[in-house]
Short mmCIF file of C-alpha atoms in Angstrom, two decimals:
data_model
loop_
_atom_site.label_atom_id
_atom_site.label_comp_id
_atom_site.label_asym_id
_atom_site.label_seq_id
_atom_site.Cartn_x
_atom_site.Cartn_y
_atom_site.Cartn_z
CA MET A 27 -48.10 -47.87 54.93
CA MET A 28 -47.21 -44.26 54.06
CA ASN A 29 -49.14 -42.88 57.04
CA TYR A 30 -47.17 -45.20 59.33
CA VAL A 31 -43.83 -44.16 57.80
CA ALA A 32 -44.79 -40.48 58.21
CA LYS A 33 -45.59 -41.04 61.91
CA ILE A 34 -42.23 -42.75 62.43
CA ALA A 35 -40.49 -39.82 60.70
CA ALA A 36 -42.08 -37.54 63.31
CA SER A 37 -40.87 -39.77 66.18
CA PRO A 38 -37.05 -39.71 66.20
CA LEU A 39 -37.00 -41.37 69.66
CA ASN A 40 -38.98 -44.35 68.39
CA PRO A 41 -36.70 -47.45 68.15
CA VAL A 42 -38.02 -48.05 64.63
CA PHE A 43 -36.75 -44.64 63.43
CA LYS A 44 -33.10 -45.71 62.95
CA LEU A 45 -34.15 -48.97 61.35
CA MET A 46 -36.49 -47.15 58.98
CA PHE A 47 -34.27 -44.29 57.81
CA ASN A 48 -30.65 -45.19 58.60
CA ASN A 49 -30.15 -48.16 56.32
CA ASN A 50 -28.76 -48.78 52.85
CA LEU A 51 -30.84 -51.84 52.05
CA LEU A 52 -32.02 -52.42 48.48
CA PRO A 53 -34.77 -54.70 47.09
CA ASP A 54 -32.07 -56.81 45.41
CA ASN A 55 -30.74 -57.81 48.83
CA PHE A 56 -33.81 -59.94 49.54
CA GLY A 57 -34.28 -62.01 46.40
CA SER A 58 -37.49 -64.02 46.70
CA LYS A 59 -37.95 -63.12 50.37
CA PRO A 60 -40.59 -60.55 51.41
CA ILE A 61 -39.24 -57.00 51.15
CA PRO A 62 -39.49 -55.15 54.50
CA LEU A 63 -41.30 -51.85 54.90
CA THR A 64 -38.00 -50.00 55.44
CA VAL A 65 -37.15 -50.75 51.79
CA ARG A 66 -40.61 -50.87 50.26
CA TYR A 67 -41.54 -47.25 50.98
CA LYS A 68 -38.45 -46.03 49.08
CA SER A 69 -39.96 -47.34 45.85
CA LEU A 70 -42.55 -44.55 46.13
CA ASN A 71 -40.25 -41.89 44.72
CA GLU A 72 -42.46 -38.84 45.27
CA PHE A 73 -43.17 -39.77 48.90
CA HIS A 74 -39.55 -40.70 49.61
CA THR A 75 -38.28 -37.44 48.09
CA THR A 76 -40.79 -35.40 50.12
CA LEU A 77 -39.60 -37.00 53.37
CA ASP A 78 -35.96 -36.30 52.47
CA GLN A 79 -36.59 -32.66 51.56
CA HIS A 80 -38.77 -31.66 54.51
CA THR A 81 -38.31 -31.58 58.26
CA ILE A 82 -41.16 -33.39 60.02
CA ALA A 83 -41.93 -31.69 63.33
CA PRO A 84 -41.83 -34.22 66.20
CA PHE A 85 -44.72 -34.22 68.63
CA SER A 86 -44.15 -33.69 72.33
CA PRO A 87 -46.96 -33.36 74.93
CA CYS A 88 -47.86 -29.74 75.64
CA THR A 89 -48.58 -30.12 79.33
CA PRO A 90 -48.47 -32.98 81.84
CA PRO A 91 -51.78 -34.81 82.32
CA TRP A 92 -52.30 -33.32 85.80
CA SER A 93 -52.01 -29.73 84.56
CA SER A 94 -54.92 -27.79 83.11
CA GLU A 95 -53.01 -24.57 82.43
CA THR A 96 -53.86 -23.07 79.04
CA PRO A 97 -53.15 -19.71 77.37
CA LYS A 98 -55.59 -16.83 77.67
CA ILE A 99 -57.69 -16.82 74.52
CA ASP A 100 -60.24 -14.09 73.84
CA LEU A 101 -62.87 -15.12 71.25
CA HIS A 102 -65.26 -12.33 72.18
CA LEU A 103 -65.56 -11.03 68.60
CA SER A 104 -66.47 -14.48 67.24
CA LYS A 105 -69.93 -14.30 68.79
CA HIS A 106 -70.90 -12.04 65.86
CA LYS A 107 -71.68 -14.05 62.72
CA LYS A 108 -69.41 -12.85 59.94
CA ASN A 109 -71.94 -13.28 57.14
CA GLU A 110 -74.39 -11.10 59.07
CA THR A 111 -71.99 -8.43 60.41
CA PRO A 112 -70.82 -5.56 58.15
CA PRO A 113 -67.07 -4.76 58.22
CA ASN A 114 -67.59 -1.34 59.80
CA ILE A 115 -69.50 -2.92 62.71
CA TYR A 116 -66.70 -5.45 63.19
CA ARG A 117 -64.12 -2.65 63.20
CA SER A 118 -66.14 -0.77 65.80
CA HIS A 119 -66.38 -3.85 68.05
CA TYR A 120 -62.67 -4.52 67.60
CA ASN A 121 -61.66 -0.95 68.47
CA ASP A 122 -63.92 -0.95 71.54
CA LEU A 123 -62.38 -4.24 72.71
CA ILE A 124 -58.80 -3.03 72.25
CA HIS A 125 -59.41 0.30 73.98
CA SER A 126 -61.30 -1.25 76.90
CA LYS A 127 -59.15 -4.32 77.64
CA TYR A 128 -55.88 -4.17 75.72
CA ALA A 129 -54.96 -0.50 75.53
CA ASN A 130 -51.66 -1.13 77.33
CA HIS A 131 -50.77 -4.26 75.36
CA THR A 132 -48.24 -4.49 72.54
CA LEU A 133 -50.25 -5.68 69.53
CA CYS A 134 -48.93 -8.52 67.36
CA PHE A 135 -50.75 -9.83 64.30
CA THR A 136 -50.35 -13.16 62.48
CA ASP A 137 -51.76 -14.61 59.25
CA GLY A 138 -51.21 -17.56 56.91
CA SER A 139 -51.75 -17.90 53.18
CA LYS A 140 -51.91 -20.85 50.79
CA THR A 141 -52.22 -20.85 46.99
CA PRO A 142 -51.84 -23.72 44.49
CA SER A 143 -48.22 -22.66 43.92
CA ALA A 144 -46.97 -21.57 47.36
CA THR A 145 -47.62 -21.41 51.09
CA SER A 146 -46.47 -18.57 53.32
CA CYS A 147 -47.22 -16.70 56.53
CA ALA A 148 -46.54 -13.32 58.08
CA TYR A 149 -46.55 -11.70 61.48
CA SER A 150 -46.07 -8.25 62.94
CA ILE A 151 -44.63 -7.22 66.30
CA ASP A 152 -45.41 -3.69 67.40
CA GLY A 153 -45.91 -2.66 63.76
CA THR A 154 -42.86 -4.40 62.27
CA VAL A 155 -44.00 -6.93 59.65
CA SER A 156 -42.07 -10.09 58.72
CA SER A 157 -43.01 -12.58 56.00
CA VAL A 158 -41.95 -16.22 55.82
CA SER A 159 -42.01 -18.73 52.98
CA LEU A 160 -43.22 -22.20 54.04
CA CYS A 161 -43.26 -25.67 52.53
CA LYS A 162 -45.66 -26.03 49.63
CA ILE A 163 -47.26 -29.05 51.29
CA ASN A 164 -48.16 -27.07 54.43
CA SER A 165 -51.92 -26.72 54.89
CA ILE A 166 -53.54 -23.36 55.64
CA PHE A 167 -54.07 -24.60 59.22
CA SER A 168 -50.35 -25.31 59.55
CA ALA A 169 -49.52 -21.93 58.02
CA GLU A 170 -51.66 -20.15 60.62
CA LEU A 171 -50.08 -22.13 63.47
CA LEU A 172 -46.57 -21.51 62.15
CA ALA A 173 -47.32 -17.77 62.00
CA LEU A 174 -48.23 -17.89 65.70
CA TYR A 175 -45.15 -19.99 66.50
CA LEU A 176 -42.70 -17.76 64.62
CA CYS A 177 -44.19 -14.63 66.18
CA LEU A 178 -43.75 -16.04 69.70
CA LYS A 179 -40.27 -17.27 68.84
CA GLU A 180 -39.12 -13.79 67.83
CA ILE A 181 -40.74 -12.29 70.92
CA SER A 182 -38.94 -14.79 73.16
CA GLU A 183 -35.58 -14.15 71.48
CA SER A 184 -35.53 -10.42 70.76
CA HIS A 185 -38.22 -8.55 72.66
CA SER A 186 -39.29 -7.87 76.22
CA PHE A 187 -42.80 -6.46 76.60
CA PRO A 188 -44.81 -6.46 79.85
CA ARG A 189 -48.10 -7.18 78.07
CA ILE A 190 -48.70 -8.68 74.64
CA ALA A 191 -51.85 -9.35 72.59
CA VAL A 192 -51.30 -11.79 69.72
CA ILE A 193 -54.15 -11.29 67.24
CA SER A 194 -55.05 -13.90 64.60
CA ASP A 195 -57.96 -14.25 62.16
CA SER A 196 -57.79 -18.06 62.34
CA LEU A 197 -60.54 -19.21 64.69
CA SER A 198 -59.62 -22.87 64.19
CA SER A 199 -56.01 -22.26 65.26
CA LEU A 200 -56.98 -20.38 68.41
CA SER A 201 -59.64 -22.98 69.27
CA ALA A 202 -57.04 -25.74 68.90
CA LEU A 203 -54.63 -23.76 71.06
CA GLY A 204 -57.26 -23.59 73.79
CA ASN A 205 -57.81 -27.35 73.73
CA ILE A 206 -55.28 -28.97 76.06
CA CYS A 207 -55.97 -32.39 74.51
CA PHE A 208 -55.36 -31.28 70.91
CA SER A 209 -52.54 -33.38 69.45
CA HIS A 210 -50.45 -31.41 66.96
CA PRO A 211 -46.68 -30.76 66.95
CA PHE A 212 -47.06 -27.06 66.12
CA ILE A 213 -49.46 -26.62 69.04
CA SER A 214 -46.89 -28.16 71.38
CA LYS A 215 -44.21 -25.79 70.04
CA ILE A 216 -46.50 -22.79 70.64
CA TYR A 217 -47.22 -24.01 74.17
CA GLN A 218 -43.53 -24.31 74.97
CA LEU A 219 -42.80 -20.76 73.81
CA TRP A 220 -45.88 -19.41 75.57
CA LYS A 221 -44.73 -20.96 78.86
CA LEU A 222 -41.24 -19.53 78.37
CA ILE A 223 -42.59 -16.01 77.77
CA VAL A 224 -45.03 -16.22 80.70
CA THR A 225 -42.32 -17.39 83.11
CA ARG A 226 -40.41 -14.19 82.30
CA GLY A 227 -43.28 -12.16 83.71
CA THR A 228 -45.00 -11.21 80.44
CA ASP A 229 -48.80 -11.18 80.34
CA ILE A 230 -49.78 -12.63 76.96
CA VAL A 231 -53.25 -13.11 75.50
CA PHE A 232 -54.41 -14.53 72.15
CA LEU A 233 -57.22 -12.65 70.45
CA TRP A 234 -59.39 -13.47 67.42
CA CYS A 235 -60.31 -10.80 64.90
CA PRO A 236 -62.22 -11.08 61.61
CA SER A 237 -60.29 -11.01 58.34
CA HIS A 238 -60.81 -8.55 55.48
CA CYS A 239 -62.68 -6.02 57.63
CA GLY A 240 -60.21 -3.15 57.36
CA ILE A 241 -58.40 -3.81 60.66
CA ASP A 242 -55.01 -2.21 59.99
CA GLY A 243 -52.68 -4.76 61.60
CA ASN A 244 -54.56 -7.71 60.14
CA GLU A 245 -54.61 -6.19 56.65
CA ALA A 246 -50.84 -5.59 56.83
CA VAL A 247 -49.94 -9.19 57.66
CA ASP A 248 -52.55 -10.49 55.20
CA SER A 249 -50.88 -8.51 52.41
CA ALA A 250 -47.40 -9.66 53.52
CA ALA A 251 -48.52 -13.31 53.60
CA ASN A 252 -50.14 -13.16 50.16
CA HIS A 253 -47.34 -11.13 48.55
CA PRO A 254 -44.14 -11.83 50.53
CA THR A 255 -41.08 -9.74 49.63
CA HIS A 256 -37.67 -11.36 50.23
CA PRO A 257 -39.06 -13.82 52.80
CA ARG A 258 -36.92 -16.25 54.73
CA HIS A 259 -37.82 -19.93 54.35
CA VAL A 260 -38.94 -22.28 57.13
CA ASN A 261 -38.77 -25.95 56.17
CA LEU A 262 -41.12 -27.50 58.72
CA CYS A 263 -44.24 -29.60 58.32
CA SER A 264 -46.39 -32.05 60.27
CA THR A 265 -47.64 -35.54 59.48
CA ASP A 266 -51.07 -34.02 58.78
CA ASP A 267 -49.50 -31.98 55.96
CA LEU A 268 -48.38 -35.22 54.30
CA LYS A 269 -51.86 -36.77 54.22
CA PRO A 270 -53.10 -34.94 51.07
CA LEU A 271 -49.89 -36.01 49.28
CA ILE A 272 -50.41 -39.60 50.41
CA LYS A 273 -54.00 -39.56 49.14
CA THR A 274 -52.82 -38.17 45.80
CA ILE A 275 -50.18 -40.90 45.44
CA VAL A 276 -52.67 -43.66 46.34
CA LYS A 277 -55.27 -42.30 43.90
CA LYS A 278 -52.67 -42.06 41.12
CA ASP A 279 -51.63 -45.69 41.72
CA ILE A 280 -55.27 -46.80 41.59
CA VAL A 281 -55.87 -44.87 38.35
CA ASP A 282 -52.70 -46.30 36.75
CA MET A 283 -53.65 -49.83 37.78
CA TRP A 284 -57.18 -49.44 36.41
CA ASN A 285 -55.97 -47.91 33.15
CA SER A 286 -53.60 -50.85 32.65
CA ILE A 287 -56.55 -53.27 32.55
CA PRO A 288 -57.44 -54.16 28.92
CA PRO A 289 -60.68 -52.64 27.54
CA SER A 290 -62.06 -56.12 26.94
CA ASN A 291 -62.38 -56.67 30.71
CA LYS A 292 -66.04 -56.99 31.73
CA LEU A 293 -65.84 -54.52 34.60
CA LYS A 294 -63.75 -52.09 32.54
CA LYS A 295 -66.59 -51.93 30.03
CA VAL A 296 -69.02 -51.05 32.81
CA LYS A 297 -66.79 -48.35 34.33
CA PRO A 298 -63.96 -47.17 32.03
CA THR A 299 -62.67 -44.62 34.58
CA VAL A 300 -62.35 -44.45 38.38
CA GLU A 301 -64.36 -41.24 38.66
CA SER A 302 -67.21 -41.17 41.18
CA TRP A 303 -70.70 -42.10 40.02
CA THR A 304 -73.16 -39.73 41.66
CA SER A 305 -76.01 -42.02 40.55
CA SER A 306 -74.57 -44.73 42.82
CA PHE A 307 -75.06 -42.67 45.97
CA ARG A 308 -78.48 -44.07 46.88
CA SER A 309 -80.46 -43.51 50.05
CA ASN A 310 -80.18 -47.17 51.09
CA ARG A 311 -77.98 -50.17 50.41
CA TYR A 312 -80.78 -52.22 48.84
CA GLU A 313 -81.05 -49.78 45.92
CA GLU A 314 -77.26 -49.73 45.51
CA VAL A 315 -77.15 -53.55 45.31
CA ILE A 316 -79.87 -53.59 42.63
CA LEU A 317 -78.15 -50.88 40.59
CA THR A 318 -74.77 -52.62 40.78
CA ARG A 319 -76.19 -56.00 39.73
CA LEU A 320 -77.96 -54.42 36.76
CA ARG A 321 -74.73 -52.72 35.68
CA ILE A 322 -72.60 -55.86 35.80
CA GLY A 323 -75.46 -58.06 34.53
CA HIS A 324 -75.58 -60.47 37.49
CA THR A 325 -79.23 -61.22 38.33
CA ARG A 326 -81.27 -64.27 39.30
CA VAL A 327 -82.93 -64.30 35.86
CA THR A 328 -79.65 -64.40 33.91
CA HIS A 329 -77.35 -66.37 36.26
CA ASN A 330 -79.59 -68.76 38.20
CA HIS A 331 -78.62 -71.49 35.72
CA LEU A 332 -75.11 -71.60 37.22
CA PHE A 333 -76.50 -72.88 40.54
CA LYS A 334 -78.81 -75.41 38.86
CA LYS A 335 -76.14 -76.52 36.36
CA LEU A 336 -78.43 -75.78 33.39
CA PRO A 337 -77.77 -74.07 30.04
CA PRO A 338 -77.99 -70.26 30.09
CA PRO A 339 -81.41 -68.75 29.25
CA ILE A 340 -81.87 -67.60 25.67
CA CYS A 341 -83.43 -64.30 24.57
CA GLN A 342 -86.18 -64.15 21.91
CA CYS A 343 -83.55 -62.96 19.44
CA GLY A 344 -81.56 -66.15 19.93
CA SER A 345 -78.72 -64.58 21.99
CA VAL A 346 -77.87 -65.34 25.62
CA LEU A 347 -80.25 -63.40 27.88
CA THR A 348 -78.73 -60.31 29.52
CA VAL A 349 -80.04 -57.35 31.51
CA ARG A 350 -77.16 -55.07 30.66
CA TYR A 351 -77.89 -51.95 28.63
CA SER A 352 -78.07 -52.29 24.84
CA HIS A 353 -75.54 -50.60 22.60
CA PRO A 354 -74.53 -50.88 18.94
CA GLY A 355 -71.91 -53.55 19.75
CA MET A 356 -74.50 -55.95 21.12
CA SER A 357 -76.34 -58.36 18.86
CA CYS A 358 -79.64 -58.07 20.73
CA GLN A 359 -81.54 -54.79 20.37
CA LEU A 360 -84.80 -55.89 21.98
#
């Protein structure tokens, strides 16, 4: 339900959008009738508040289906494995690449940062660094894409360079940017700005560089993203950014529902909490079925009498036969 509502929030042209968000309906208006989704989702206070406080970026196709035009993306440095390449070697490869292919380009760097308490990004244009505070729910992937988007936006509005190299340490972001079929609202925004800049006669290329290798421009934006000083705030997120929140809300509801079950419940005794049981992750389903039946005590030996309409089998101690584990609260200790 929440995933569907989030998708509608990102589709303002969808006919359901006005019905979903521009109404003053309350649960009391329906009495015993089924409550529609447009009212039901508002009962999830945390989710409803998040939608009200954040701008969900709408998705629009990057290019028409008959076009295969994509930005120039140079991933030459990614052929070196980072865990096997020392920083000084990376710096040497980077400097050789810049001097050989991009010596006449204006260098721009971008970076994103996410901590448990905040999300931010930074970018530099010809040495001038800017930092931006983002929504806390933004993922690191979104932060990297927003850094690229904001960098291109400032270039399109305030600068005119003949050749530009936008350098990012996010290989996933650049790979997504090179995939014409990748569906993400921030990618479509970057495409639109890229086309605008290219139509003005600017040659622009996106370049990957390794992080934390002493590359000056990358280190500057990395520091600005991790420790922003007087940043402006951009309130923009995607439906993908809402998915971790939705999972958290669903898990919390499941935990609350399970905790509300009285301890005397048979299944509650078997599993008091909803935490994962690593012992249940067996190599095949047959073993999982056996383990589950032993835990809940449902086996042919102990429950076959229900099918034959006979009295339950009795243990040697005189109690009803069970295969469940023994504990001090049980009368049989055999």
